[in-house]
Each structure stands twice: as structure tokens, then as C-alpha cells.
């Protein structure tokens, strides 16, 4: 009853006060140790609402529509660049981010190609896109010399016809699957012209009948349980599948390989939407994430490398010592990055992808 009598100004104040205690974060699934979320709330007294997605396209639709209600979001660099252009984000207030000094200049140098001056985002994690393989099953089907680290495993229709029986998943991520298909046929993975797109489409269409599903998160458990034998997916996700299988002691052995023909290296960036309800708390969250111990805890849990130099001393050997996560010089030579798809290129890509998935 009393609430109804509040004036407009008082109501506005009241709303601000509510928001001041709450931060809404929208991150990729299987991408954090949930203990960190509790730690954040305990340390700051801010309520954390944490939602997850598994597709840049889904995130982008929300951001472009506006009013997403999120304070922190985590697009991949290629998408972030286009979203910055569209005015989706607010510049970071670095005076509110004392931990920014922990960041790693080598990664900052690379993320500048998507966010010049790193003015709108910080790197959360980075990784590669590659092959997750149930080694026993695949060798049983293709023989002991199965090409488990080659794109030929998933793009040679001869192999795929046989693997279809044990189950193959591809990412539902055209901006990652098309560069892989281009790499397989010896084209520039960053090519975006119609001719290149046609070549990539032909590669994917030829193996389409043997793909059980295009999905970007189910493959973790599907690999771990032995429901599928191959996934083309994200490095850390596949390493998490490896661990889940080991913990279940189900005899499933999962291996991750960045394809030896070349692998995509991507950067997932935390940014604050221009219309974030609580930018103050968003900065508090970003600063919490950039704490060296917190960032190390996150990487140790999800098996992705991060952009935080100070965190390295807290990383476990399984993470810092694995060249599939922290590539050495030789592994790095084999990785490529791609540029942003412009709005028109993106539309063509989306149409191509719909055709590929529908198998027509
Ligand atoms: C985490 C996937 C993050 C990698 N499940 C996608 N950029």
C-alpha cells in the first residue's frame, strides 16, 4: 500500500538501490568453477545472477535487440568487434579495475585486432577448436592408425561413413566450422568470398549424412558417456569430457587434438553492455575475475588458457604444462586467427549454414 504512494523520483531511487546489490552475468556454459560465483557473492555482498549460452549468435541477437538486462557478457573476439561497431558496449572504466595490471601483454596484443586499445573488453579465456576423439572406439572402427589429429577424420566422407555408427557431433558454429572446412581443402581459413564459401559448403555437405547433431555443448557429456565417438568442438570442453570419463571410470578414453592442418585460435572477451543496469557491479565482477588466484582457479577447472599473466603461477601442471591448453612455440605455429565477418558476409554465411544443416 505504501509503495503505491511513492513518488516517481522515490521509485527511481528505490530501483537503483535494488540494482546496486545485483549483477547479471551471461557467460558460456561449462566455463567457470561455480565455487568462484559463491566466492564473489561472499566477498562483495553483490547478488550474482549467472546465466549461460553456447552460441555467439544467440548472444548477439540479445545484444542487438537491446535491453538484455545483462551487466557482463562474453562474446568471442570476432563477434565483439562487430558489436563494438554497433555501439553495443560501454568503454571500460579502468580506474575501477585495479587488477588490470595482471593481464598478459601477449594476449592483449592479439585481442587488439578485435578491440583496438582493449578499451571495451578484457580477455576471459582463449582456446582452440579441434577434434575430440574416443580413442578406443575410433581405432576399433578405423584401425590403429586412425587419423585422430587430422581434419581428414571428420571431412573425409570415407571415414565419416564408418564413424556415423558410433556418433559424430559438430559445433553449431558456422564461423568456426567454415574456416575448418576451408583449411581442409587448403584454402585460407579467413576467406569470406562466395567462391570460398562454396568450397567449404561442398566439404560439409559431403559429410552431412554422417553427422548425428550440430550442437555446441551437449558433446561434453556425450563424449564422456561414450554416446558419441567424435566431436569437433572446443579444446577445454573436450578436456573436461576426458576428465568426466576418467572420473566415471567407464573405460572411455577421450583425446583432444588441434588438427595438424591448422586450428582456429579464438579469444572470449568480457564486456559491459551500454545499457547494463549495474555497470558499477559489472566492473566489480571484472576486477574479481582478473584477480590472479581467481583466474587461475577458473582455468584449472575448465582447462582453458586465460589472458592473465599473474595467474600463471597458480595454474596446475595439468593446465600450464599441457601444450593443448598453453601452446609452446611449435604448437603456436599451427594456430590461426580469423577476422570479423561483416554484416552482409554474416548473412550469406548464415544462409549457407542453414542449407548445410538441413542437408538440402
Ligand atoms: C565453453 C565454450 C567456450 C568456447 N563451453 C567458445 N568460445
Short mmCIF file of C-alpha atoms and ligand atoms in Angstrom, two decimals:
data_model
loop_
_atom_site.label_atom_id
_atom_site.label_comp_id
_atom_site.label_asym_id
_atom_site.label_seq_id
_atom_site.Cartn_x
_atom_site.Cartn_y
_atom_site.Cartn_z
CA UNK A 1 0.00 0.00 0.00
CA UNK A 2 2.73 2.44 0.96
CA UNK A 3 4.70 1.58 -2.17
CA UNK A 4 1.89 2.80 -4.33
CA UNK A 5 2.15 6.19 -2.70
CA UNK A 6 5.81 6.69 -3.55
CA UNK A 7 6.57 9.49 -5.96
CA UNK A 8 8.25 8.83 -9.31
CA UNK A 9 11.60 10.11 -8.03
CA UNK A 10 11.47 7.91 -4.97
CA UNK A 11 10.61 4.93 -7.12
CA UNK A 12 13.62 5.56 -9.34
CA UNK A 13 15.86 5.74 -6.28
CA UNK A 14 14.39 2.55 -4.99
CA UNK A 15 15.09 0.77 -8.29
CA UNK A 16 18.70 1.94 -8.29
CA UNK A 17 19.15 0.68 -4.75
CA UNK A 18 17.86 -2.74 -5.78
CA UNK A 19 20.15 -2.96 -8.78
CA UNK A 20 23.15 -1.88 -6.74
CA UNK A 21 23.11 -5.24 -4.98
CA UNK A 22 22.79 -7.36 -8.08
CA UNK A 23 24.93 -8.20 -11.10
CA UNK A 24 23.79 -10.27 -14.06
CA UNK A 25 26.42 -12.21 -15.93
CA UNK A 26 25.84 -14.09 -19.20
CA UNK A 27 28.70 -16.50 -19.94
CA UNK A 28 29.33 -19.66 -21.96
CA UNK A 29 28.22 -22.96 -20.42
CA UNK A 30 30.87 -25.14 -18.73
CA UNK A 31 33.15 -22.14 -18.44
CA UNK A 32 33.67 -21.47 -14.72
CA UNK A 33 34.13 -23.16 -11.37
CA UNK A 34 30.86 -22.40 -9.59
CA UNK A 35 32.74 -22.06 -6.31
CA UNK A 36 34.03 -18.77 -7.73
CA UNK A 37 30.49 -17.46 -8.10
CA UNK A 38 29.85 -18.10 -4.41
CA UNK A 39 33.18 -16.53 -3.53
CA UNK A 40 32.25 -13.39 -5.45
CA UNK A 41 28.97 -13.04 -3.56
CA UNK A 42 30.63 -13.67 -0.20
CA UNK A 43 33.42 -11.16 -0.88
CA UNK A 44 31.36 -8.35 -2.36
CA UNK A 45 27.86 -8.82 -0.94
CA UNK A 46 26.55 -8.45 -4.50
CA UNK A 47 23.95 -11.00 -5.66
CA UNK A 48 25.17 -12.74 -8.78
CA UNK A 49 22.70 -13.91 -11.37
CA UNK A 50 24.59 -16.18 -13.73
CA UNK A 51 23.06 -17.43 -17.00
CA UNK A 52 24.71 -19.45 -19.72
CA UNK A 53 24.64 -19.79 -23.52
CA UNK A 54 26.55 -21.85 -26.06
CA UNK A 55 26.32 -19.73 -29.19
CA UNK A 56 27.68 -16.34 -30.21
CA UNK A 57 24.67 -15.90 -32.48
CA UNK A 58 22.24 -16.28 -29.57
CA UNK A 59 24.20 -13.76 -27.51
CA UNK A 60 24.41 -11.35 -30.43
CA UNK A 61 20.66 -11.44 -31.07
CA UNK A 62 20.06 -10.43 -27.45
CA UNK A 63 22.68 -7.68 -27.54
CA UNK A 64 21.48 -6.13 -30.80
CA UNK A 65 17.87 -6.16 -29.63
CA UNK A 66 18.98 -4.15 -26.57
CA UNK A 67 17.66 -4.37 -23.04
CA UNK A 68 19.22 -7.77 -22.44
CA UNK A 69 19.38 -6.94 -18.74
CA UNK A 70 22.93 -8.27 -18.52
CA UNK A 71 25.82 -6.40 -16.90
CA UNK A 72 28.61 -8.65 -18.20
CA UNK A 73 28.61 -10.72 -21.40
CA UNK A 74 31.31 -12.82 -23.07
CA UNK A 75 31.36 -12.72 -26.89
CA UNK A 76 34.21 -14.18 -28.90
CA UNK A 77 36.58 -11.54 -30.34
CA UNK A 78 35.29 -11.82 -33.91
CA UNK A 79 31.73 -11.09 -32.75
CA UNK A 80 32.81 -8.50 -30.20
CA UNK A 81 34.46 -6.39 -32.93
CA UNK A 82 31.20 -6.11 -34.87
CA UNK A 83 29.23 -5.44 -31.69
CA UNK A 84 31.59 -2.62 -30.66
CA UNK A 85 30.94 -1.05 -34.08
CA UNK A 86 27.20 -1.36 -33.47
CA UNK A 87 27.54 0.55 -30.19
CA UNK A 88 26.53 -2.35 -28.02
CA UNK A 89 29.16 -1.83 -25.29
CA UNK A 90 30.32 0.88 -22.95
CA UNK A 91 34.01 1.69 -22.62
CA UNK A 92 35.61 0.15 -19.54
CA UNK A 93 36.45 2.49 -16.67
CA UNK A 94 39.95 1.25 -15.96
CA UNK A 95 40.15 3.27 -12.73
CA UNK A 96 37.66 0.72 -11.37
CA UNK A 97 39.81 -2.21 -12.49
CA UNK A 98 42.97 -2.20 -10.36
CA UNK A 99 43.65 -5.84 -11.25
CA UNK A 100 44.04 -4.96 -14.91
CA UNK A 101 47.78 -4.89 -14.35
CA UNK A 102 47.62 -8.69 -14.05
CA UNK A 103 46.71 -9.07 -17.70
CA UNK A 104 49.13 -10.67 -20.16
CA UNK A 105 50.55 -8.33 -22.82
CA UNK A 106 50.98 -11.17 -25.36
CA UNK A 107 47.24 -11.85 -25.32
CA UNK A 108 46.32 -8.15 -25.13
CA UNK A 109 48.35 -7.66 -28.29
CA UNK A 110 46.25 -10.32 -30.04
CA UNK A 111 42.87 -9.16 -28.77
CA UNK A 112 43.60 -5.67 -30.08
CA UNK A 113 42.66 -6.91 -33.52
CA UNK A 114 39.08 -7.20 -32.27
CA UNK A 115 39.02 -4.44 -29.65
CA UNK A 116 41.53 -1.71 -30.51
CA UNK A 117 43.27 -0.49 -27.31
CA UNK A 118 41.34 -3.18 -25.39
CA UNK A 119 39.07 -0.33 -24.41
CA UNK A 120 35.82 -2.30 -24.21
CA UNK A 121 36.81 -5.75 -23.04
CA UNK A 122 39.15 -7.96 -21.08
CA UNK A 123 40.17 -11.43 -22.12
CA UNK A 124 38.45 -14.13 -20.10
CA UNK A 125 39.76 -17.24 -21.78
CA UNK A 126 41.12 -18.36 -25.11
CA UNK A 127 41.50 -21.71 -26.78
CA UNK A 128 41.34 -23.69 -29.97
CA UNK A 129 38.70 -25.57 -31.95
CA UNK A 130 39.53 -29.15 -32.78
CA UNK A 131 38.99 -32.88 -32.55
CA UNK A 132 37.59 -34.72 -29.56
CA UNK A 133 38.01 -38.44 -30.03
CA UNK A 134 37.02 -41.58 -28.16
CA UNK A 135 40.35 -43.22 -28.97
CA UNK A 136 39.31 -46.85 -28.38
CA UNK A 137 36.11 -46.64 -30.44
CA UNK A 138 37.68 -44.75 -33.32
CA UNK A 139 40.64 -47.11 -33.54
CA UNK A 140 38.30 -50.07 -33.41
CA UNK A 141 36.47 -48.67 -36.43
CA UNK A 142 39.26 -47.07 -38.48
CA UNK A 143 42.22 -49.12 -37.30
CA UNK A 144 45.22 -48.37 -35.09
CA UNK A 145 46.49 -45.70 -37.47
CA UNK A 146 43.20 -43.74 -37.45
CA UNK A 147 43.96 -40.07 -38.23
CA UNK A 148 42.76 -38.77 -34.86
CA UNK A 149 44.63 -35.47 -35.18
CA UNK A 150 43.70 -34.74 -38.79
CA UNK A 151 40.76 -32.86 -40.30
CA UNK A 152 40.52 -35.87 -42.60
CA UNK A 153 38.92 -37.71 -39.69
CA UNK A 154 35.78 -35.56 -39.96
CA UNK A 155 35.88 -34.23 -43.52
CA UNK A 156 36.80 -37.37 -45.48
CA UNK A 157 33.42 -38.95 -46.30
CA UNK A 158 35.04 -42.40 -46.28
CA UNK A 159 35.98 -42.03 -42.62
CA UNK A 160 32.72 -40.37 -41.68
CA UNK A 161 30.61 -43.07 -43.27
CA UNK A 162 32.20 -45.55 -40.87
CA UNK A 163 32.19 -43.24 -37.84
CA UNK A 164 28.49 -42.47 -38.25
CA UNK A 165 27.73 -45.75 -36.45
CA UNK A 166 29.36 -44.56 -33.21
CA UNK A 167 28.17 -40.94 -33.41
CA UNK A 168 29.69 -37.65 -34.56
CA UNK A 169 28.77 -34.15 -33.36
CA UNK A 170 29.84 -30.88 -34.99
CA UNK A 171 29.67 -27.46 -33.37
CA UNK A 172 26.67 -25.39 -34.38
CA UNK A 173 29.07 -22.52 -35.05
CA UNK A 174 29.42 -21.55 -38.71
CA UNK A 175 32.19 -19.02 -38.05
CA UNK A 176 34.31 -21.90 -36.76
CA UNK A 177 33.19 -24.82 -38.95
CA UNK A 178 33.63 -22.94 -42.25
CA UNK A 179 37.28 -21.95 -41.52
CA UNK A 180 37.98 -25.60 -40.62
CA UNK A 181 36.48 -26.84 -43.89
CA UNK A 182 38.49 -24.21 -45.81
CA UNK A 183 41.67 -25.35 -44.07
CA UNK A 184 40.93 -28.94 -45.07
CA UNK A 185 40.83 -28.03 -48.78
CA UNK A 186 43.96 -25.89 -48.49
CA UNK A 187 42.16 -22.53 -48.69
CA UNK A 188 42.75 -19.52 -46.47
CA UNK A 189 40.63 -20.17 -43.34
CA UNK A 190 39.83 -16.46 -43.24
CA UNK A 191 38.42 -16.34 -46.80
CA UNK A 192 34.89 -14.93 -46.91
CA UNK A 193 34.14 -14.62 -50.64
CA UNK A 194 31.39 -16.58 -52.38
CA UNK A 195 33.78 -18.94 -54.14
CA UNK A 196 35.50 -19.97 -50.92
CA UNK A 197 32.18 -20.36 -49.17
CA UNK A 198 31.02 -22.72 -51.91
CA UNK A 199 34.10 -24.89 -51.44
CA UNK A 200 33.55 -25.09 -47.70
CA UNK A 201 29.88 -25.87 -48.24
CA UNK A 202 30.82 -28.76 -50.54
CA UNK A 203 33.12 -30.24 -47.88
CA UNK A 204 30.44 -30.04 -45.20
CA UNK A 205 27.60 -31.22 -47.43
CA UNK A 206 29.58 -34.33 -48.40
CA UNK A 207 29.77 -35.46 -44.77
CA UNK A 208 26.37 -34.11 -43.67
CA UNK A 209 24.61 -37.52 -43.84
CA UNK A 210 27.00 -38.87 -41.22
CA UNK A 211 26.67 -36.08 -38.65
CA UNK A 212 24.33 -37.00 -35.84
CA UNK A 213 23.98 -33.49 -34.45
CA UNK A 214 25.11 -29.88 -34.72
CA UNK A 215 25.27 -28.72 -31.12
CA UNK A 216 27.77 -26.69 -29.12
CA UNK A 217 27.57 -28.05 -25.59
CA UNK A 218 25.94 -31.49 -25.48
CA UNK A 219 29.08 -33.13 -26.81
CA UNK A 220 30.88 -32.87 -23.46
CA UNK A 221 28.67 -35.43 -21.73
CA UNK A 222 28.01 -37.36 -24.95
CA UNK A 223 31.76 -37.95 -25.39
CA UNK A 224 32.29 -38.69 -21.69
CA UNK A 225 29.47 -41.25 -21.58
CA UNK A 226 30.57 -42.96 -24.77
CA UNK A 227 27.35 -41.93 -26.59
CA UNK A 228 29.37 -40.42 -29.42
CA UNK A 229 32.90 -41.18 -30.58
CA UNK A 230 33.91 -37.91 -32.27
CA UNK A 231 33.14 -34.24 -31.69
CA UNK A 232 34.52 -31.23 -33.46
CA UNK A 233 34.47 -28.81 -30.56
CA UNK A 234 36.32 -26.56 -28.15
CA UNK A 235 39.59 -27.57 -26.52
CA UNK A 236 38.68 -27.17 -22.86
CA UNK A 237 35.24 -28.72 -23.31
CA UNK A 238 36.83 -31.85 -24.74
CA UNK A 239 39.40 -31.95 -21.93
CA UNK A 240 36.50 -31.66 -19.47
CA UNK A 241 34.89 -34.65 -21.24
CA UNK A 242 38.17 -36.54 -20.82
CA UNK A 243 38.08 -35.88 -17.06
CA UNK A 244 34.39 -36.70 -16.67
CA UNK A 245 35.02 -40.08 -18.34
CA UNK A 246 38.04 -40.72 -16.12
CA UNK A 247 36.03 -39.83 -13.01
CA UNK A 248 33.21 -42.15 -14.07
CA UNK A 249 35.76 -44.94 -14.57
CA UNK A 250 33.74 -46.10 -17.56
CA UNK A 251 36.70 -47.15 -19.67
CA UNK A 252 36.18 -44.25 -22.11
CA UNK A 253 39.42 -42.53 -23.13
CA UNK A 254 38.97 -39.10 -24.71
CA UNK A 255 41.76 -37.24 -26.50
CA UNK A 256 41.83 -33.67 -27.80
CA UNK A 257 43.91 -32.61 -30.81
CA UNK A 258 44.23 -29.26 -32.51
CA UNK A 259 44.11 -30.50 -36.13
CA UNK A 260 47.59 -30.79 -37.59
CA UNK A 261 46.45 -28.98 -40.78
CA UNK A 262 45.87 -25.88 -38.61
CA UNK A 263 43.49 -24.90 -35.82
CA UNK A 264 41.46 -21.82 -35.03
CA UNK A 265 42.60 -19.84 -32.01
CA UNK A 266 39.83 -17.68 -30.51
CA UNK A 267 39.51 -15.20 -27.64
CA UNK A 268 36.42 -14.84 -25.44
CA UNK A 269 36.11 -11.32 -24.09
CA UNK A 270 34.20 -9.96 -21.10
CA UNK A 271 32.42 -6.71 -21.87
CA UNK A 272 29.74 -4.47 -20.35
CA UNK A 273 26.64 -3.66 -22.46
CA UNK A 274 25.97 0.07 -22.94
CA UNK A 275 22.58 -0.40 -21.28
CA UNK A 276 23.82 -2.58 -18.40
CA UNK A 277 21.58 -2.00 -15.36
CA UNK A 278 24.54 -2.00 -12.97
CA UNK A 279 27.84 -1.02 -14.60
CA UNK A 280 29.40 -0.39 -11.19
CA UNK A 281 28.89 -4.02 -10.13
CA UNK A 282 29.94 -5.16 -13.61
CA UNK A 283 33.33 -3.54 -13.02
CA UNK A 284 33.49 -5.18 -9.59
CA UNK A 285 32.88 -8.55 -11.26
CA UNK A 286 35.52 -7.96 -13.94
CA UNK A 287 38.04 -6.92 -11.31
CA UNK A 288 37.24 -10.04 -9.27
CA UNK A 289 37.81 -12.23 -12.34
CA UNK A 290 41.16 -10.53 -13.02
CA UNK A 291 42.46 -11.48 -9.57
CA UNK A 292 45.38 -13.84 -10.26
CA UNK A 293 44.18 -16.63 -7.96
CA UNK A 294 40.56 -16.43 -9.14
CA UNK A 295 41.55 -16.53 -12.78
CA UNK A 296 43.84 -19.50 -12.14
CA UNK A 297 41.05 -21.32 -10.27
CA UNK A 298 38.78 -20.80 -13.29
CA UNK A 299 41.35 -22.14 -15.77
CA UNK A 300 42.31 -25.06 -13.55
CA UNK A 301 38.67 -26.07 -13.53
CA UNK A 302 37.71 -25.67 -17.20
CA UNK A 303 41.01 -26.41 -18.96
CA UNK A 304 41.15 -23.21 -20.98
CA UNK A 305 44.07 -20.80 -21.03
CA UNK A 306 43.45 -17.26 -19.84
CA UNK A 307 44.77 -13.81 -20.62
CA UNK A 308 46.12 -13.18 -17.13
CA UNK A 309 49.91 -13.31 -16.74
CA UNK A 310 49.83 -13.14 -12.94
CA UNK A 311 47.57 -16.21 -12.76
CA UNK A 312 50.23 -18.46 -14.28
CA UNK A 313 51.99 -19.19 -11.00
CA UNK A 314 48.73 -20.61 -9.61
CA UNK A 315 47.97 -22.89 -12.55
CA UNK A 316 48.28 -26.62 -12.01
CA UNK A 317 50.79 -28.53 -14.14
CA UNK A 318 47.94 -30.32 -15.97
CA UNK A 319 46.95 -26.92 -17.38
CA UNK A 320 50.10 -24.81 -17.75
CA UNK A 321 52.12 -27.85 -18.82
CA UNK A 322 49.66 -29.07 -21.48
CA UNK A 323 50.52 -27.66 -24.92
CA UNK A 324 46.91 -28.26 -26.00
CA UNK A 325 46.00 -25.52 -23.48
CA UNK A 326 49.11 -23.34 -23.30
CA UNK A 327 50.72 -23.96 -26.72
CA UNK A 328 54.51 -23.89 -26.95
CA UNK A 329 56.21 -22.25 -29.95
CA UNK A 330 55.72 -25.33 -32.15
CA UNK A 331 52.03 -25.69 -31.30
CA UNK A 332 51.50 -21.96 -31.78
CA UNK A 333 52.86 -22.17 -35.33
CA UNK A 334 49.90 -24.36 -36.15
CA UNK A 335 47.21 -21.95 -34.97
CA UNK A 336 45.44 -19.29 -36.99
CA UNK A 337 43.07 -16.47 -36.10
CA UNK A 338 40.27 -15.09 -38.24
CA UNK A 339 38.83 -11.63 -38.77
CA UNK A 340 35.26 -10.49 -38.24
CA UNK A 341 32.53 -11.29 -40.75
CA UNK A 342 30.90 -8.06 -41.88
CA UNK A 343 27.09 -7.82 -41.54
CA UNK A 344 26.47 -8.76 -45.19
CA UNK A 345 29.05 -11.60 -45.14
CA UNK A 346 27.44 -12.83 -41.96
CA UNK A 347 24.01 -13.01 -43.62
CA UNK A 348 25.40 -15.09 -46.51
CA UNK A 349 27.19 -17.30 -44.02
CA UNK A 350 24.00 -17.84 -42.01
CA UNK A 351 22.08 -18.85 -45.16
CA UNK A 352 24.85 -21.25 -46.19
CA UNK A 353 24.91 -22.77 -42.72
CA UNK A 354 21.14 -23.29 -42.69
CA UNK A 355 21.43 -25.15 -46.02
CA UNK A 356 24.27 -27.31 -44.71
CA UNK A 357 22.45 -28.24 -41.53
CA UNK A 358 19.19 -29.04 -43.24
CA UNK A 359 21.10 -31.25 -45.67
CA UNK A 360 19.41 -29.87 -48.78
C1 LIG B 1 32.81 -23.21 -23.17
C2 LIG B 1 32.95 -22.87 -24.60
C3 LIG B 1 33.75 -21.65 -24.77
C4 LIG B 1 34.41 -21.59 -26.06
N1 LIG B 1 31.94 -24.28 -23.03
C5 LIG B 1 33.65 -20.89 -27.08
N2 LIG B 1 34.26 -19.70 -27.47
#
